[in-house]
Short mmCIF file of C-alpha atoms in Angstrom, two decimals:
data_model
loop_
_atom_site.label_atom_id
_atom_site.label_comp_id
_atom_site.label_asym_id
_atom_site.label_seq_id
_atom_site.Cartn_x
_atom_site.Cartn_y
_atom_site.Cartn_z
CA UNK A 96 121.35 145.80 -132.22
CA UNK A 97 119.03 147.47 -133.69
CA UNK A 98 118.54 151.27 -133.22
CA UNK A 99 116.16 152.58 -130.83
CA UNK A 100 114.15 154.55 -133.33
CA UNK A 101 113.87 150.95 -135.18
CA UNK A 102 112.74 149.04 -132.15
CA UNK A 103 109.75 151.56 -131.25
CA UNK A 104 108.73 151.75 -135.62
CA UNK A 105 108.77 147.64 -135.03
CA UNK A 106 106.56 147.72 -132.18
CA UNK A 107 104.02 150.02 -133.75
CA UNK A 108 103.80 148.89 -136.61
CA UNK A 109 103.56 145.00 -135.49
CA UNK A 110 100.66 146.57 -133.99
CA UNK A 111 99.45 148.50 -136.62
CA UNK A 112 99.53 145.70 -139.65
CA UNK A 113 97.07 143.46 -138.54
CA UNK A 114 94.61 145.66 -137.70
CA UNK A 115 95.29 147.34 -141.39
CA UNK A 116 95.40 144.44 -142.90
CA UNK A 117 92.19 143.14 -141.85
CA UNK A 118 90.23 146.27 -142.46
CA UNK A 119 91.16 146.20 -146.08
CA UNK A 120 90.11 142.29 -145.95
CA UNK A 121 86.55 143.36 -144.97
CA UNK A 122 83.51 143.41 -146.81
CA UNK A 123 83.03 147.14 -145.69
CA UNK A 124 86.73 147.86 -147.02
CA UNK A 125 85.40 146.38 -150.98
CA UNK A 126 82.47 148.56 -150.66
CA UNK A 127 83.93 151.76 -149.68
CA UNK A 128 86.55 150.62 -152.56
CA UNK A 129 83.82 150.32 -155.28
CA UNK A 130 81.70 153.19 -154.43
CA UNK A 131 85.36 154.96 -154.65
CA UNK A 132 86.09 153.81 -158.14
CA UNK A 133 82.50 154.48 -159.34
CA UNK A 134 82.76 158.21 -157.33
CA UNK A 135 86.47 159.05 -159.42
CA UNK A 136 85.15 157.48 -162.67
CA UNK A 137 81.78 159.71 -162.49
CA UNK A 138 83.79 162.91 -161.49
CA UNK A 139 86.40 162.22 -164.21
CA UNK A 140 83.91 162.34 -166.51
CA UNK A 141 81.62 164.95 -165.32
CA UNK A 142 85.11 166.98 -165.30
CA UNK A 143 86.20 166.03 -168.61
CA UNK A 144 82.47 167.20 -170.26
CA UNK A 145 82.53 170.70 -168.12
CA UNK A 146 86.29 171.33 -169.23
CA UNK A 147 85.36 169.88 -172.53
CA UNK A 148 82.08 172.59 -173.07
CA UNK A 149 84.58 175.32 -172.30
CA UNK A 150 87.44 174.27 -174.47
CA UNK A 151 84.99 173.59 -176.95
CA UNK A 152 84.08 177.45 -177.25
CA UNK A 153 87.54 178.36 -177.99
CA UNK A 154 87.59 176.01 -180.64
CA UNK A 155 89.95 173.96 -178.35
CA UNK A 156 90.50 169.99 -178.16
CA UNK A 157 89.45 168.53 -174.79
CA UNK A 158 91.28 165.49 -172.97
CA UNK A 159 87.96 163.26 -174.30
CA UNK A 160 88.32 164.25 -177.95
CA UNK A 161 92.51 163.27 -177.69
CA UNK A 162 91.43 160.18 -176.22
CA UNK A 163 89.25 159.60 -179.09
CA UNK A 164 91.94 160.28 -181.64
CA UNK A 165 94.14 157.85 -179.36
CA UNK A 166 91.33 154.99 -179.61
CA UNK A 167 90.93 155.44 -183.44
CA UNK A 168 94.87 155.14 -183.43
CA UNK A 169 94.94 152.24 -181.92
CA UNK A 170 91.99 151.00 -183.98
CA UNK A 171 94.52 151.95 -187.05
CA UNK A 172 96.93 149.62 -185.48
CA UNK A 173 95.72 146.95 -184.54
CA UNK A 174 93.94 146.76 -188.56
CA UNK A 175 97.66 146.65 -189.77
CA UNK A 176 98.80 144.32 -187.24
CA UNK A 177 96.22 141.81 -188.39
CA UNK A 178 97.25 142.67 -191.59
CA UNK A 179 100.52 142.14 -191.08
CA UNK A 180 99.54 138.41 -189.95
CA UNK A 181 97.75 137.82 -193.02
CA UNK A 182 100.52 138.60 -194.99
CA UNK A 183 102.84 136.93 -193.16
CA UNK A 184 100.61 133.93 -193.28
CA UNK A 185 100.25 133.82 -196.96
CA UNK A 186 104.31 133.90 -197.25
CA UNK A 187 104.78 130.58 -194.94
CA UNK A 188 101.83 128.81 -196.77
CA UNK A 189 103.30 126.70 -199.54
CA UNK A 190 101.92 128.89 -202.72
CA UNK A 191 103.39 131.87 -200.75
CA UNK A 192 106.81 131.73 -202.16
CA UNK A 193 105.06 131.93 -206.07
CA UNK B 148 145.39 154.35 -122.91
CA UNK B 149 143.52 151.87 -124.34
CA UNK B 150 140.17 153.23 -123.19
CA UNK B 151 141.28 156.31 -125.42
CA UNK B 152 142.25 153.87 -128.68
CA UNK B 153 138.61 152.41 -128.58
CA UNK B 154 136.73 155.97 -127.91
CA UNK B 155 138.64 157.25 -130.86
CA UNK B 156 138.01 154.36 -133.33
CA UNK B 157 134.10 154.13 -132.01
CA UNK B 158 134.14 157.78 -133.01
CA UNK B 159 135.90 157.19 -136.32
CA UNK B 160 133.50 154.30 -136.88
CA UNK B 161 130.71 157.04 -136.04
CA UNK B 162 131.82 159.87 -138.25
CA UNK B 163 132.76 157.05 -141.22
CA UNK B 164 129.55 156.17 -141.17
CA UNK B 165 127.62 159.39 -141.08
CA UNK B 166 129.51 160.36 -143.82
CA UNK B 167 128.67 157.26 -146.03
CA UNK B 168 124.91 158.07 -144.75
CA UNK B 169 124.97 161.81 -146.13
CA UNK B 170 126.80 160.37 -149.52
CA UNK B 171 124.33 157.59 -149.82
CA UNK B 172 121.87 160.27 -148.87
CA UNK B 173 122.92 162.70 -151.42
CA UNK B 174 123.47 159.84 -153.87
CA UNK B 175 119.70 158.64 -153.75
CA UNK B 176 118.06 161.97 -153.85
CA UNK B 177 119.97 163.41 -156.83
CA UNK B 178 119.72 160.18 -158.62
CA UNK B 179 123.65 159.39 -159.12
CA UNK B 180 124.71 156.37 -159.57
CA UNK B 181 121.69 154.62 -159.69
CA UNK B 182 121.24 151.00 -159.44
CA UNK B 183 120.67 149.70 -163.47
CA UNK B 184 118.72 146.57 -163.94
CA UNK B 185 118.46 143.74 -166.12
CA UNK B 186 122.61 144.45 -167.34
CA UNK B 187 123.01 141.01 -168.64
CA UNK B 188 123.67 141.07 -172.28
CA UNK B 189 121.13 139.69 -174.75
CA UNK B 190 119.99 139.74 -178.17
CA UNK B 191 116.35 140.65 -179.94
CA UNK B 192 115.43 137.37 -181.18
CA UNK B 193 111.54 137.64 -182.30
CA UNK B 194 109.08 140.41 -181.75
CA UNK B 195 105.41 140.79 -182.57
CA UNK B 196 103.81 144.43 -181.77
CA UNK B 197 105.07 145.07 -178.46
CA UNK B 198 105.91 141.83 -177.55
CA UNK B 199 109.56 140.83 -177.57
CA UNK B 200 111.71 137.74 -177.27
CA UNK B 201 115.21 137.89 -175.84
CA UNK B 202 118.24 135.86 -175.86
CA UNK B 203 120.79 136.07 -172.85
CA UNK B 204 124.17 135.96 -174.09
CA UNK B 205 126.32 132.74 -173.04
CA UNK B 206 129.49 130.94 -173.79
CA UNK B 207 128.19 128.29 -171.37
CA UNK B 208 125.05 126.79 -173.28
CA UNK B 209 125.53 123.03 -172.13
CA UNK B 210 121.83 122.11 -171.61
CA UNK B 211 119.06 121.37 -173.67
CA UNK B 212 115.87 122.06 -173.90
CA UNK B 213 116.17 126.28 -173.72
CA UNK B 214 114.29 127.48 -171.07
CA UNK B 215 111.30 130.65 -171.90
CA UNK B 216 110.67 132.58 -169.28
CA UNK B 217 106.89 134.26 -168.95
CA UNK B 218 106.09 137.35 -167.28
CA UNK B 219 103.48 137.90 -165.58
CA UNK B 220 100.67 140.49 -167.60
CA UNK B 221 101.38 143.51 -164.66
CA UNK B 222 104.81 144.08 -163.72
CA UNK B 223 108.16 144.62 -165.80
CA UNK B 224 109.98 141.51 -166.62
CA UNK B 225 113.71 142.68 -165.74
CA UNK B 226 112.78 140.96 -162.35
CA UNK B 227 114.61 138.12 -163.48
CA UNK B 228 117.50 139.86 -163.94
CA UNK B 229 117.83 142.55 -161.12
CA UNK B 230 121.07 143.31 -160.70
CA UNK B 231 124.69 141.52 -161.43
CA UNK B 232 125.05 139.35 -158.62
CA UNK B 233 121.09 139.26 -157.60
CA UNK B 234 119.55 138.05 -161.00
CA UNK B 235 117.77 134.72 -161.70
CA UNK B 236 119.08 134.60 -165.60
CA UNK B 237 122.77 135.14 -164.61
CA UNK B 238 122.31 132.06 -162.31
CA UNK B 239 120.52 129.79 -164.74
CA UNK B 240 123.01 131.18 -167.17
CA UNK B 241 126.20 129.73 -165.15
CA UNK B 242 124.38 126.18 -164.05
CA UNK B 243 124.41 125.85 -168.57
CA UNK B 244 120.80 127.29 -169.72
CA UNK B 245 120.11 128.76 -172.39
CA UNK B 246 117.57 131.52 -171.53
CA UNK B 247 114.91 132.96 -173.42
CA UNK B 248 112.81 135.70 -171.99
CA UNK B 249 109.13 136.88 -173.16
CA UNK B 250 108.82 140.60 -172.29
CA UNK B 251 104.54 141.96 -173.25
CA UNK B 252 105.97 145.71 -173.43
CA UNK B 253 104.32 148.33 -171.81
CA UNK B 254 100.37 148.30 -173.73
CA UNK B 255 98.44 151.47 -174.42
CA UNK B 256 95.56 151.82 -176.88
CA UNK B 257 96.83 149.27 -178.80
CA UNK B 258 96.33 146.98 -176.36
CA UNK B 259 93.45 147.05 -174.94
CA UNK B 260 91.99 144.24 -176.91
CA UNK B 261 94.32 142.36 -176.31
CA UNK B 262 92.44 139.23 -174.67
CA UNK B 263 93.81 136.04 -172.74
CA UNK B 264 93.70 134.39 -176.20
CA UNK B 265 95.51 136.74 -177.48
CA UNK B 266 98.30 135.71 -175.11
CA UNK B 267 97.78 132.03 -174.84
CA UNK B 268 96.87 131.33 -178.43
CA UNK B 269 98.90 134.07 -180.41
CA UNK B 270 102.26 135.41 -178.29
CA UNK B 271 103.13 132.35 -176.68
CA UNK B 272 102.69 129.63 -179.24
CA UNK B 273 105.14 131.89 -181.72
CA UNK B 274 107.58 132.39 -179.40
CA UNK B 275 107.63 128.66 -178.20
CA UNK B 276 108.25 127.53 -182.08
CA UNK B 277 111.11 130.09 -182.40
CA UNK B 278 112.90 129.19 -179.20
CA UNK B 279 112.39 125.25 -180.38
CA UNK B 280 113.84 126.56 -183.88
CA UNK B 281 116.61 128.42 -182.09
CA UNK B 282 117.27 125.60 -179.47
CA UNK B 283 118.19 123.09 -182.62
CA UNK B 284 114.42 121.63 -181.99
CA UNK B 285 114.45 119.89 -178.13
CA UNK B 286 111.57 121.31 -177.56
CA UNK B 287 111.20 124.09 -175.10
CA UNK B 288 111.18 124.33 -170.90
CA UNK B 289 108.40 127.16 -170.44
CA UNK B 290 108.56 128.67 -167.05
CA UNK B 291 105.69 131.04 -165.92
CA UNK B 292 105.92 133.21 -162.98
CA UNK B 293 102.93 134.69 -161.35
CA UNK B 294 100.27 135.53 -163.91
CA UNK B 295 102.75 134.50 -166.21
CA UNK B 296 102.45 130.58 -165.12
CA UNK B 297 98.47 131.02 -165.49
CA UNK B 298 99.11 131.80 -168.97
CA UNK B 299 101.89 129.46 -169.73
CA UNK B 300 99.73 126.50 -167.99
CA UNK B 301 96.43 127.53 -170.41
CA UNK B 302 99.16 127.98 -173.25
CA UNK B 303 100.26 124.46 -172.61
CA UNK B 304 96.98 122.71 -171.74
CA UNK B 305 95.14 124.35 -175.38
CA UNK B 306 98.15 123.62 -177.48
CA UNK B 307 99.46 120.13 -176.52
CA UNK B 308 101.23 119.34 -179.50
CA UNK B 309 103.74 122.30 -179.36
CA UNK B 310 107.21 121.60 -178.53
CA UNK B 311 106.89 121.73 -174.80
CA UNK B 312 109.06 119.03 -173.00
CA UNK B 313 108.66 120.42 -169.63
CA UNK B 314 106.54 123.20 -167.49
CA UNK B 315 107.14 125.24 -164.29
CA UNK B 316 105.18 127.65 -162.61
CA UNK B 317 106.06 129.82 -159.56
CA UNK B 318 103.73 131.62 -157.61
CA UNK B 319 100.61 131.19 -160.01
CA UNK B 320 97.50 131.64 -159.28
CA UNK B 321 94.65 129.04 -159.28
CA UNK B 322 92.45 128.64 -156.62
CA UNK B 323 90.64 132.52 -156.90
CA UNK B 324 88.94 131.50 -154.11
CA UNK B 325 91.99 131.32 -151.49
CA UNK B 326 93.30 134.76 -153.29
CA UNK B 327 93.56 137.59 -150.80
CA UNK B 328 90.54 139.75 -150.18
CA UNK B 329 92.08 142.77 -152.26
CA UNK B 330 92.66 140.88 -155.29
CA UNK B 331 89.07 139.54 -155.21
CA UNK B 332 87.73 142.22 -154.52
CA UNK B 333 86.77 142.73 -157.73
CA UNK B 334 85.74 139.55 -158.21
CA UNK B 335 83.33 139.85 -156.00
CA UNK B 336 80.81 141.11 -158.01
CA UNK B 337 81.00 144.82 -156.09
CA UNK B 338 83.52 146.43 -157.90
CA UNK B 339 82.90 146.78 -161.24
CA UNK B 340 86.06 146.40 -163.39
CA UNK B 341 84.39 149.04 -166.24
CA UNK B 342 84.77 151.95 -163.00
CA UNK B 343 88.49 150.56 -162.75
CA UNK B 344 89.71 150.66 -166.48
CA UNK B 345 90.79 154.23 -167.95
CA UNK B 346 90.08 155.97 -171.01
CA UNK B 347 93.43 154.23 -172.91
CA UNK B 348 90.81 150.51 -172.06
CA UNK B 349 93.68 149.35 -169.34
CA UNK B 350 93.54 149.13 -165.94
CA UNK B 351 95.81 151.79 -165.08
CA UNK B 352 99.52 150.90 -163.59
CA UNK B 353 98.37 152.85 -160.35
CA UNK B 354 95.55 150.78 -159.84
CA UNK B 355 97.41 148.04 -160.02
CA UNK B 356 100.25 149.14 -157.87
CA UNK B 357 97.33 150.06 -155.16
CA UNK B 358 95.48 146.23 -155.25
CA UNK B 359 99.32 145.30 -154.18
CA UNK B 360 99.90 147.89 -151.16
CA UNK B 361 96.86 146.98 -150.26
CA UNK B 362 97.77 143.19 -149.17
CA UNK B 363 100.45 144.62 -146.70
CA UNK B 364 99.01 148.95 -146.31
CA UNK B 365 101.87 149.21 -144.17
CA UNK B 366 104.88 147.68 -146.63
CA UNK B 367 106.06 151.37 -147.94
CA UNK B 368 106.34 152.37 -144.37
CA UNK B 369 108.36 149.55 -143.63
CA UNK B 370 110.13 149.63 -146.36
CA UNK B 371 111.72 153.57 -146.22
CA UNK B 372 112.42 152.67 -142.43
CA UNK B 373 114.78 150.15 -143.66
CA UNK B 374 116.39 152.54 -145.86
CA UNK B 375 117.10 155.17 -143.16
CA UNK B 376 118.31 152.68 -141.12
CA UNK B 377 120.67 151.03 -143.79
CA UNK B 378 121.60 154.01 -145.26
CA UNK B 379 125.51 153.79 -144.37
CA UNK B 380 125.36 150.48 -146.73
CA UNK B 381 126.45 150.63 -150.23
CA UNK B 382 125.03 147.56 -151.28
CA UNK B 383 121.71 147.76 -149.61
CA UNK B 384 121.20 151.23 -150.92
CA UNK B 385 121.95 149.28 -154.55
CA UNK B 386 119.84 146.41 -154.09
CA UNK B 387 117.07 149.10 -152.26
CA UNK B 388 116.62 151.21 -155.29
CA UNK B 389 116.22 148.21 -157.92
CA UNK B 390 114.17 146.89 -155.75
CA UNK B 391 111.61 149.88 -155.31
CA UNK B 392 112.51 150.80 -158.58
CA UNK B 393 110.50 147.42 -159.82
CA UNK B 394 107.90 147.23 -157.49
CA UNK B 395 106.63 150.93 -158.29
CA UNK B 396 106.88 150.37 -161.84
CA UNK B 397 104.03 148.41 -162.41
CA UNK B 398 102.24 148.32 -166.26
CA UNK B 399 98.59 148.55 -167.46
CA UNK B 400 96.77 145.28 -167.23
CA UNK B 401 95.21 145.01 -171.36
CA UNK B 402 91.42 145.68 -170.63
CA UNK B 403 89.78 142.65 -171.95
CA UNK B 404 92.19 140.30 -170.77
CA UNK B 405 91.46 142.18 -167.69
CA UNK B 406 88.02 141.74 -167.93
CA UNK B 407 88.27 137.62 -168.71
CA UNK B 408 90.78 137.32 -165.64
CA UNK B 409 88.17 138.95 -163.09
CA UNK B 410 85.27 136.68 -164.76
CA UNK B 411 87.68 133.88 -164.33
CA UNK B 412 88.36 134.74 -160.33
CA UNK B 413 84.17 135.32 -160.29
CA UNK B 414 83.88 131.34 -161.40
CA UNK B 415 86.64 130.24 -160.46
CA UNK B 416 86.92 128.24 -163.07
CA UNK B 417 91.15 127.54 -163.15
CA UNK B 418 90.37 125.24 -160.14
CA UNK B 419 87.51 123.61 -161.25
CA UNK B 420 89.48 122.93 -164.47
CA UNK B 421 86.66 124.30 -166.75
CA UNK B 422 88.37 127.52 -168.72
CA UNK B 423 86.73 128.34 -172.02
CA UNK B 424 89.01 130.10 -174.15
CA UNK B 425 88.24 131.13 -178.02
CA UNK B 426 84.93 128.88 -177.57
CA UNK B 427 87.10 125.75 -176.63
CA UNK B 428 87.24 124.21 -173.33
CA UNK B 429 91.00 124.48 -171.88
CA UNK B 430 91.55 120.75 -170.09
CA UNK B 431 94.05 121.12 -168.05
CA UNK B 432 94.78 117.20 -168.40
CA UNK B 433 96.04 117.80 -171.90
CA UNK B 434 99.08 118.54 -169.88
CA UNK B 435 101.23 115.52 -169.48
CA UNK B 436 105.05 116.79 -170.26
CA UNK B 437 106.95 117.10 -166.52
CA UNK B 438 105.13 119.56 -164.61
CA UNK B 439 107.03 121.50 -161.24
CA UNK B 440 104.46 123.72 -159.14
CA UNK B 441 106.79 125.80 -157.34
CA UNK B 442 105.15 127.69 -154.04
CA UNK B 443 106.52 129.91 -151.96
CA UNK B 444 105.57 129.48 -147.88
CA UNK B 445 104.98 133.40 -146.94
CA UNK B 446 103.85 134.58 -150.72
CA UNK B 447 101.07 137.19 -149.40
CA UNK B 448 100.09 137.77 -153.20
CA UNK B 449 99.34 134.17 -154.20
CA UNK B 450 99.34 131.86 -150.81
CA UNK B 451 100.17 128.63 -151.14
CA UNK B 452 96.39 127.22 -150.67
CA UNK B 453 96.30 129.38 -154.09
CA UNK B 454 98.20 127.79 -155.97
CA UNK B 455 99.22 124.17 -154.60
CA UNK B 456 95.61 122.89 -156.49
CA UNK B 457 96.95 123.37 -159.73
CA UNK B 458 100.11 120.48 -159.04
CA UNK B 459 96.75 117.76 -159.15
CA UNK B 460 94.53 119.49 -162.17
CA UNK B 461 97.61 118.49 -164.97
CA UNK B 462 97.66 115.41 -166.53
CA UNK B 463 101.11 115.06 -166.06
CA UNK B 464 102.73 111.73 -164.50
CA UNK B 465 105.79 113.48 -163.49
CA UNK B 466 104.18 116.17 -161.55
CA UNK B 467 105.65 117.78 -158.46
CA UNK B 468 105.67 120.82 -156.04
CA UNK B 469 108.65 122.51 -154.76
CA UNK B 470 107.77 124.41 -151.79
CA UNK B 471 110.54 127.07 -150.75
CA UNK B 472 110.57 129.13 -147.39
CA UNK B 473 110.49 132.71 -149.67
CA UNK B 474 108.37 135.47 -150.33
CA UNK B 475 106.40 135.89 -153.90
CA UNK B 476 109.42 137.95 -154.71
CA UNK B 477 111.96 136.24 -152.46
CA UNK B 478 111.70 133.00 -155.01
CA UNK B 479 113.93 134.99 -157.37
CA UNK B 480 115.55 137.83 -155.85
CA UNK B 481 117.87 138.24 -152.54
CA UNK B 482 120.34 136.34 -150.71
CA UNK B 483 117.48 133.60 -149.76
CA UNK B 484 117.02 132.79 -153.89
CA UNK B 485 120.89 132.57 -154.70
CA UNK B 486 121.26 130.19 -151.89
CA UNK B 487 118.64 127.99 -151.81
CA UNK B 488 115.71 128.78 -153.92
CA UNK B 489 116.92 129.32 -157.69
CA UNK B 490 119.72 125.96 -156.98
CA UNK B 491 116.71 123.95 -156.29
CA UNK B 492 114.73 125.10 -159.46
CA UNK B 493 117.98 124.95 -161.07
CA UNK B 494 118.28 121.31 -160.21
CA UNK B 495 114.75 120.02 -161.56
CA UNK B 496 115.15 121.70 -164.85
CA UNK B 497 118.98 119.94 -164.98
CA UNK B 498 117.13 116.67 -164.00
CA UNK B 499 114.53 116.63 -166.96
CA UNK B 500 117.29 118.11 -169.81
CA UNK B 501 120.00 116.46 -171.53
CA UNK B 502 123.35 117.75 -172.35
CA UNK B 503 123.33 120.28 -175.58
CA UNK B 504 125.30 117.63 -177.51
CA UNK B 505 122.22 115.34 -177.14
CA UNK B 506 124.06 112.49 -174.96
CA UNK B 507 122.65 112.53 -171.37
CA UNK B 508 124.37 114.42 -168.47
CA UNK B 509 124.87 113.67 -164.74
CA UNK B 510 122.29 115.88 -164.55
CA UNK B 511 120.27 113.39 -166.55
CA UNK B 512 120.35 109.78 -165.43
#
């Protein structure tokens, strides 16, 4: 049997789930989820350029420009890693081995 | 007397069990002894970037072809092998497999370019010709789970010479249009994915942890009432915390393969059989090897009127759905898997191998 506590969680939220579930199914639920990721994305960045003007002065890196760096890192890596496949091309292709 | 005997042992039984509650208690919060996934042993076979290929250990390799599992593009792959006693390989492992598994790695950066292609055209088809090479060349049994079938059944249909001798999928997604609200949401044309992908070009792990909580909102709820109330159990608190410890640890979805999956939900083009991939159309038809579909009955991720259009788009002959009273999870994981769903998954792959010595098996008419 289960515990009291259980039983009256159960019953409320057997209530609750439907109703929940349904709201997020709505087309009023997608909206208020798109004009939510547009909102964070616009305040991210209007964050990252105020934070970025200030660090800036100090002669600081701001989270955009390490992002950057990250980007042109991955940029680096993904040059050797086709590079990598070229080579490794050449050396299973029949003249490879010469 | 005897009244006395029974209030004293309902009392022991009482204090026995808050104490196992405060251990289990004390155990969870200070992290000791946690649960450890994906123990079986296995060796690095292949990798490319972050992509690697694993071989489970086994002195019990009696059928042929090997089978490759695919992992879904989202979630960490040690799924299959949750726990000793709860895990998916270890099973396949004792019924005579030999198991390969695909793991994507966690992408960054790096990644972000990564594009279905990539997967379908580049990951897969490598690993498929070492697992062939390493399986003494029966060909392969590629089994996709979730996202993971989508790009094993693209994989298959654009490279139909490979060494494929037969193809599962569990859970996979097909028919966008029958995909719950949350996960088309996006698809819809009114969120943009570019507000939804970070500065690394992924969709961020978080996001994708939220489109999931928000198919059941109250799931987490549900799910820490069970713990309180199961708390005296040692092996629920073990099976709890892999559990949780999986389905929190979601990974970023690459950006651009991102991007192509929501334009693929938008046109739902899987179901009409008309993907384009790399400028080539992807005809699902070109799939004629043995072909399992297997659904689960209360999957509230991919529903079965998701998926079950995909068993009549292959070209296969030999093509078949296994529908199994489980979850999207419960196909693999839990008491419900050992017993009944993993034997009969088991059992089709034993039905179209032979034994490892070439000669057919029982298994094998």
């Amino acid at each position: 049997v289960r515990p009291m506590w259980r039983q009256a969680f159960d019953k409320v939220e057997g209530a609750a789930a439907p109703l929940l579930e349904q709201a997020t199914r709505s087309d009023r639920f997608v909206d208020l989820m798109a004009a939510g990721a547009r909102a964070r994305k616009l305040v991210a960045m209007e964050t990252e350029k105020a934070s970025r003007r200030w660090l800036h002065l100090w002669n600081l890196p701001a989270a955009g420009d390490m992002a950057a760096l990250r980007r042109q890192l991955a940029g680096l890596e993904r040059e050797v890693r086709q590079l990598r496949r070229q080579v490794a091309a050449v050396d299973s292709s029949p003249e490879g081995g010469r | 007397m005897m009244a006395t005997t029974t209030g004293t042992s309902r009392l022991g039984d009482t204090v026995g069990r808050g104490v196992r509650r405060g251990w289990n208690l004390t155990r969870h919060v200070l992290r000791i002894d946690r649960a450890e996934m994906g123990q079986s042993p296995r060796d690095l076979v292949w990798s490319r970037d972050k992509v690697t290929l694993w071989r489970y250990r086994s002195q019990q390799r009696s059928l042929q072809p090997p089978l490759l599992l695919v992992h879904s593009l989202v979630s960490r792959s040690y799924v299959f092998d949750l726990q000793p006693g709860n895990s998916f390989v270890e099973q396949l492992l004792a019924e005579g497999f030999d198991v390969f598994l695909l793991d994507w790695g966690v992408p960054d950066e790096a990644e972000a370019h990564n594009s279905l292609e990539t997967y379908v055209d580049d990951y897969i088809p490598a690993a498929v010709s070492v697992v062939d090479r390493l399986g003494s060349g029966h060909g392969v049994t590629v089994f996709g789970y979730c996202f993971g079938g989508l790009l094993a059944v693209l994989y298959a249909a654009g490279h139909p010479s490979d060494p494929v001798r037969n193809l599962l999928v569990m859970a996979t997604p097909a028919d966008f249009g029958q995909m719950p609200q949350a996960m088309r949401g996006v698809g819809s044309g009114k969120v943009d994915p570019e507000d939804l992908i970070d500065d690394t070009g992924n969709l961020p792990a978080a996001t994708v942890r939220s489109s999931f909580q928000l198919l059941r909102p109250t799931a987490d709820l549900a799910t820490y009432a069970d713990f309180w109330e199961n708390l005296h159990d040692d092996g629920f608190l073990t099976t709890y915390q892999a559990m949780t410890t999986w389905s929190r640890e979601h990974i970023p979805f690459p950006g651009d393969a991102f991007r192509q999956s929501v334009a693929l939900g938008d046109s739902n083009a899987l179901a009409r059989n008309d993907v384009h991939l790399g400028g080539r159309h992807v005809d699902l038809r070109n799939i004629t090897v043995p072909f399992l579909n297997v659904i689960a009955e209360r999957d509230h991720i991919v529903p079965p009127p998701a998926t079950e259009v995909l068993t009549g788009l292959v070209g296969s002959a030999d093509a078949s759905e296994l529908r199994l009273p489980a979850g999207h999870v419960g196909l693999i994981v839990g008491g419900g898997a050992r017993r009944r769903s993993i034997p009969a998954m088991a059992a089709w792959m034993a039905e179209h191998s032979v034994a490892a010595d070439g000669t057919s098996t029982e298994a094998h008419p």
